[in-house]
Tab-separated table of C-alpha atoms and ligand atoms in Angstrom:
chain	number	residue	atom	x	y	z
A	83	MET	CA	-8.949	-54.592	70.835
A	84	GLY	CA	-10.762	-51.492	69.689
A	85	LEU	CA	-10.108	-49.550	66.491
A	86	THR	CA	-11.610	-46.135	66.044
A	87	GLY	CA	-11.201	-42.783	64.351
A	88	GLY	CA	-13.262	-39.912	63.041
A	89	ILE	CA	-14.858	-39.970	59.602
A	90	GLY	CA	-12.184	-39.869	56.887
A	91	ALA	CA	-9.360	-40.643	59.331
A	92	GLY	CA	-8.555	-43.929	57.615
A	93	LYS	CA	-10.106	-46.395	60.055
A	94	SER	CA	-11.425	-48.680	57.300
A	95	THR	CA	-8.034	-48.629	55.591
A	96	VAL	CA	-6.234	-49.624	58.818
A	97	SER	CA	-8.876	-52.271	59.453
A	98	LYS	CA	-8.090	-53.817	56.038
A	99	LEU	CA	-4.346	-53.764	56.755
A	100	LEU	CA	-4.932	-55.547	60.082
A	101	ALA	CA	-7.219	-58.097	58.412
A	102	GLU	CA	-4.500	-58.801	55.815
A	103	ARG	CA	-2.208	-59.738	58.702
A	104	GLY	CA	-4.776	-62.157	60.093
A	105	ALA	CA	-6.953	-60.127	62.466
A	106	ALA	CA	-10.654	-60.921	62.696
A	107	ILE	CA	-12.628	-57.700	62.188
A	108	VAL	CA	-15.922	-57.059	63.975
A	109	ASP	CA	-17.317	-54.211	61.885
A	110	ALA	CA	-20.027	-52.238	63.712
A	111	ASP	CA	-21.207	-50.357	60.600
A	112	GLN	CA	-21.520	-53.582	58.627
A	113	ILE	CA	-23.383	-55.288	61.478
A	114	ALA	CA	-25.809	-52.353	61.689
A	115	ARG	CA	-26.430	-52.535	57.928
A	116	ASP	CA	-26.962	-56.306	58.028
A	117	LEU	CA	-29.384	-56.053	60.946
A	118	GLN	CA	-31.411	-53.459	59.035
A	119	ALA	CA	-31.568	-55.486	55.829
A	120	PRO	CA	-34.919	-55.721	53.991
A	121	GLY	CA	-37.372	-57.940	55.869
A	122	SER	CA	-35.313	-58.053	59.078
A	123	PRO	CA	-37.046	-57.917	62.489
A	124	VAL	CA	-35.088	-54.755	63.378
A	125	LEU	CA	-36.303	-52.987	60.233
A	126	ASP	CA	-39.878	-54.071	60.954
A	127	GLN	CA	-39.694	-52.590	64.454
A	128	MET	CA	-38.262	-49.363	63.082
A	129	ALA	CA	-41.094	-49.053	60.561
A	130	GLU	CA	-43.621	-49.704	63.337
A	131	ARG	CA	-42.144	-46.883	65.425
A	132	PHE	CA	-41.316	-44.295	62.740
A	133	GLY	CA	-43.733	-45.097	59.917
A	134	ALA	CA	-43.696	-47.132	56.704
A	135	HIS	CA	-42.212	-44.178	54.793
A	136	ILE	CA	-38.747	-45.004	56.187
A	137	ILE	CA	-38.727	-48.057	53.922
A	138	ASN	CA	-37.918	-47.627	50.241
A	139	ASP	CA	-39.973	-49.326	47.519
A	140	ASP	CA	-37.361	-52.078	47.251
A	141	GLY	CA	-37.712	-52.883	50.981
A	142	SER	CA	-34.419	-51.246	52.002
A	143	LEU	CA	-34.055	-48.676	54.759
A	144	ASP	CA	-34.211	-44.995	53.799
A	145	ARG	CA	-31.371	-43.889	56.107
A	146	GLY	CA	-31.898	-40.225	55.308
A	147	ALA	CA	-35.532	-40.418	56.421
A	148	VAL	CA	-34.577	-41.920	59.772
A	149	ALA	CA	-31.675	-39.500	60.224
A	150	SER	CA	-33.948	-36.516	59.696
A	151	ILE	CA	-36.445	-37.824	62.280
A	152	VAL	CA	-33.926	-38.532	65.033
A	153	PHE	CA	-31.725	-35.504	64.349
A	154	SER	CA	-34.033	-33.105	66.156
A	155	ASP	CA	-36.047	-35.480	68.357
A	156	LYS	CA	-34.266	-36.930	71.376
A	157	ALA	CA	-37.103	-39.307	72.279
A	158	ALA	CA	-37.068	-40.705	68.743
A	159	LEU	CA	-33.298	-41.215	68.941
A	160	LYS	CA	-33.695	-43.019	72.243
A	161	ASP	CA	-36.330	-45.304	70.713
A	162	LEU	CA	-34.133	-45.965	67.680
A	163	ASN	CA	-31.220	-46.926	69.920
A	164	GLY	CA	-33.561	-49.089	71.989
A	165	ILE	CA	-34.467	-51.043	68.854
A	166	VAL	CA	-31.027	-51.283	67.230
A	167	HIS	CA	-28.560	-51.486	70.121
A	168	PRO	CA	-29.674	-54.751	71.779
A	169	ALA	CA	-29.567	-56.583	68.447
A	170	MET	CA	-26.154	-55.089	67.689
A	171	HIS	CA	-24.841	-56.010	71.104
A	172	THR	CA	-25.910	-59.631	70.663
A	173	GLU	CA	-24.356	-59.916	67.205
A	174	ILE	CA	-21.115	-58.213	68.260
A	175	GLN	CA	-20.777	-60.507	71.261
A	176	SER	CA	-21.400	-63.607	69.184
A	177	GLN	CA	-18.755	-62.539	66.641
A	178	ILE	CA	-16.256	-61.974	69.483
A	179	ASP	CA	-17.138	-65.260	71.186
A	180	ALA	CA	-16.495	-67.151	67.946
A	181	HIS	CA	-12.770	-66.480	68.518
A	182	LEU	CA	-12.569	-67.116	72.248
A	183	GLY	CA	-9.920	-69.695	73.080
A	184	THR	CA	-8.011	-69.039	69.854
A	185	ASP	CA	-4.964	-66.815	69.421
A	186	ARG	CA	-6.713	-64.767	66.760
A	187	LEU	CA	-6.517	-61.027	67.238
A	188	VAL	CA	-10.072	-59.654	67.289
A	189	VAL	CA	-10.445	-56.023	66.255
A	190	LEU	CA	-13.618	-54.141	67.094
A	191	ASP	CA	-13.950	-51.628	64.271
A	192	PHE	CA	-16.225	-49.159	66.078
A	193	PRO	CA	-16.526	-45.594	64.762
A	194	LEU	CA	-18.142	-44.485	68.029
A	195	LEU	CA	-15.845	-46.255	70.482
A	196	GLY	CA	-14.760	-42.885	71.881
A	197	GLU	CA	-18.388	-42.005	72.635
A	198	ASN	CA	-19.160	-45.492	73.974
A	199	PRO	CA	-16.064	-46.843	75.723
A	200	ARG	CA	-15.929	-50.590	76.169
A	201	LYS	CA	-14.495	-52.413	79.144
A	202	GLY	CA	-12.041	-55.273	78.834
A	203	LEU	CA	-10.237	-54.189	75.689
A	204	ALA	CA	-6.586	-55.213	75.507
A	205	ALA	CA	-5.833	-52.054	73.500
A	206	THR	CA	-7.507	-49.131	71.770
A	207	ILE	CA	-6.030	-48.030	68.453
A	208	VAL	CA	-6.984	-44.522	67.348
A	209	VAL	CA	-6.402	-43.528	63.735
A	210	ASP	CA	-5.677	-39.834	63.851
A	211	ILE	CA	-5.454	-37.077	61.247
A	212	PRO	CA	-5.985	-33.319	61.244
A	213	TYR	CA	-9.560	-32.125	60.685
A	214	ASP	CA	-8.969	-30.559	57.258
A	215	LEU	CA	-7.291	-33.671	55.885
A	216	ALA	CA	-10.180	-35.832	57.130
A	217	VAL	CA	-12.581	-33.591	55.216
A	218	VAL	CA	-10.493	-33.767	52.019
A	219	ARG	CA	-10.217	-37.564	52.167
A	220	ALA	CA	-13.898	-38.127	52.966
A	221	VAL	CA	-14.903	-35.789	50.105
A	222	ASP	CA	-12.492	-37.618	47.760
A	223	ARG	CA	-14.278	-40.814	48.740
A	224	GLY	CA	-17.517	-39.271	47.478
A	225	MET	CA	-19.121	-37.668	50.544
A	226	ASP	CA	-20.692	-34.222	50.532
A	227	GLU	CA	-18.416	-31.648	52.224
A	228	ALA	CA	-21.084	-29.982	54.393
A	229	ASP	CA	-22.308	-33.417	55.475
A	230	VAL	CA	-18.779	-34.520	56.403
A	231	ARG	CA	-18.184	-31.365	58.466
A	232	ASN	CA	-21.527	-31.806	60.244
A	233	ARG	CA	-20.745	-35.404	61.084
A	234	ILE	CA	-17.240	-34.678	62.322
A	235	ASP	CA	-18.572	-31.823	64.456
A	236	SER	CA	-21.225	-34.066	65.998
A	237	GLN	CA	-18.624	-36.689	67.027
A	238	ILE	CA	-16.324	-36.337	70.039
A	239	SER	CA	-13.320	-34.101	69.505
A	240	ARG	CA	-10.031	-35.332	68.148
A	241	ASP	CA	-8.345	-34.647	71.526
A	242	LYS	CA	-10.984	-36.546	73.488
A	243	ARG	CA	-10.727	-39.523	71.165
A	244	LEU	CA	-6.947	-39.538	71.503
A	245	GLU	CA	-7.273	-39.649	75.290
A	246	SER	CA	-8.748	-43.155	75.005
A	247	ALA	CA	-5.883	-44.425	72.822
A	248	THR	CA	-3.315	-46.971	73.929
A	249	HIS	CA	-1.860	-46.899	70.388
A	250	VAL	CA	-2.095	-44.059	67.870
A	251	VAL	CA	-1.740	-44.438	64.117
A	252	ASP	CA	-0.912	-41.104	62.494
A	253	ASN	CA	-2.476	-41.193	59.039
A	254	SER	CA	-1.415	-37.731	57.892
A	255	GLY	CA	1.167	-39.256	55.548
A	256	GLY	CA	0.750	-41.490	52.518
A	257	LEU	CA	-0.414	-45.090	52.288
A	258	ASP	CA	3.171	-46.392	52.404
A	259	ASP	CA	3.683	-44.617	55.703
A	260	LEU	CA	0.406	-46.047	57.019
A	261	ASN	CA	1.423	-49.545	55.993
A	262	ARG	CA	4.776	-49.127	57.728
A	263	GLN	CA	3.071	-48.023	60.970
A	264	VAL	CA	0.699	-50.989	60.930
A	265	ALA	CA	3.654	-53.319	60.276
A	266	GLU	CA	5.368	-51.872	63.366
A	267	LEU	CA	2.216	-52.039	65.436
A	268	TRP	CA	1.341	-55.633	64.614
A	269	PRO	CA	4.011	-57.395	66.736
A	270	GLN	CA	3.169	-55.103	69.672
A	271	LEU	CA	-0.498	-56.072	69.386
A	272	MET	CA	0.351	-59.755	69.216
A	273	GLU	CA	2.135	-59.500	72.542
A	274	LEU	CA	-0.766	-57.975	74.441
A	275	ASP	CA	-2.645	-59.789	77.146
A	276	GLN	CA	-5.723	-61.689	76.141
A	277	TYR	CA	-9.112	-60.106	76.055
A	278	ALA	CA	-10.801	-60.155	79.459
A	279	PRO	CA	-14.569	-60.434	79.176
A	280	PRO	CA	-16.240	-57.614	81.173
A	281	SER	CA	-17.752	-60.220	83.499
A	282	ALA	CA	-14.237	-61.235	84.538
A	283	LEU	CA	-13.146	-57.700	85.461
B	905	LIG	P1	-12.694	-43.909	57.585
B	905	LIG	O1	-13.039	-45.367	57.536
B	905	LIG	O2	-11.932	-43.538	58.802
B	905	LIG	O3	-13.863	-42.996	57.343
B	905	LIG	P2	-11.215	-44.515	55.150
B	905	LIG	O4	-10.279	-45.599	55.570
B	905	LIG	O5	-12.396	-44.912	54.322
B	905	LIG	O6	-11.654	-43.615	56.400
B	905	LIG	O7	-10.331	-43.417	54.385
B	905	LIG	C1	-10.956	-42.272	53.784
B	905	LIG	C2	-10.440	-42.134	52.333
B	905	LIG	O8	-9.056	-41.767	52.376
B	905	LIG	C3	-10.520	-43.421	51.546
B	905	LIG	O9	-10.828	-43.104	50.205
B	905	LIG	C4	-9.111	-43.997	51.638
B	905	LIG	O10	-8.785	-44.792	50.522
B	905	LIG	C5	-8.262	-42.734	51.689
B	905	LIG	N1	-7.031	-42.870	52.484
B	905	LIG	C6	-6.901	-43.448	53.693
B	905	LIG	N2	-5.635	-43.340	54.141
B	905	LIG	C7	-4.955	-42.655	53.182
B	905	LIG	C8	-3.605	-42.208	53.050
B	905	LIG	N3	-2.692	-42.423	54.013
B	905	LIG	N4	-3.262	-41.528	51.942
B	905	LIG	C9	-4.181	-41.285	50.989
B	905	LIG	N5	-5.469	-41.669	51.033
B	905	LIG	C10	-5.859	-42.348	52.116
């Protein structure tokens, strides 16, 4: 199943609560970071396309440098996606396939699931909170306020994201309330039909 939410909504927190109950988490952000680790083929291709200056002295990716290139250049963004997406797709699929034939619940923790819907999901959980609360929580976590607002504004709207939901977690309350909602959700998720690979649809 899919798990998504805007920045600061509490997606990572819900993901942890699901993992504690036994779900396997396929974490798109983590996969992207791993694929762009120092010395990786993906990072090499990115440096070839955008220049060696996108790599820090320690060999790591300078995310800000890449972000500023692709922010205003659609062709550059397309090239970046062309380098990163196939590798991500392969890794995501192999992490999903590792659980095929088991009764393990596999959760695709995808921040951009609303923008990039995926076929074959047994459910889509959207973690939802009001805009202002998302900003407060993301800033509390250490992000810059203007940056958070920019990022939220560049993602699909809260309403649009909610349209894709089969299950909504309302994270406008405290952590106890969130925990209670996940506890209620869990048995419902366990009863869902099995994942149908897109090829079988
Ligand atoms: P996301 O992954 O959606 O960006 P996080 O799960 O990292 O959001 O949550 C953003 C911040 O808000 C984190 O610091 C997290 O600990 C905190 N947080 C999440 N849910 C709650 C809650 N119900 N009450 C208080 N703080 C919360």
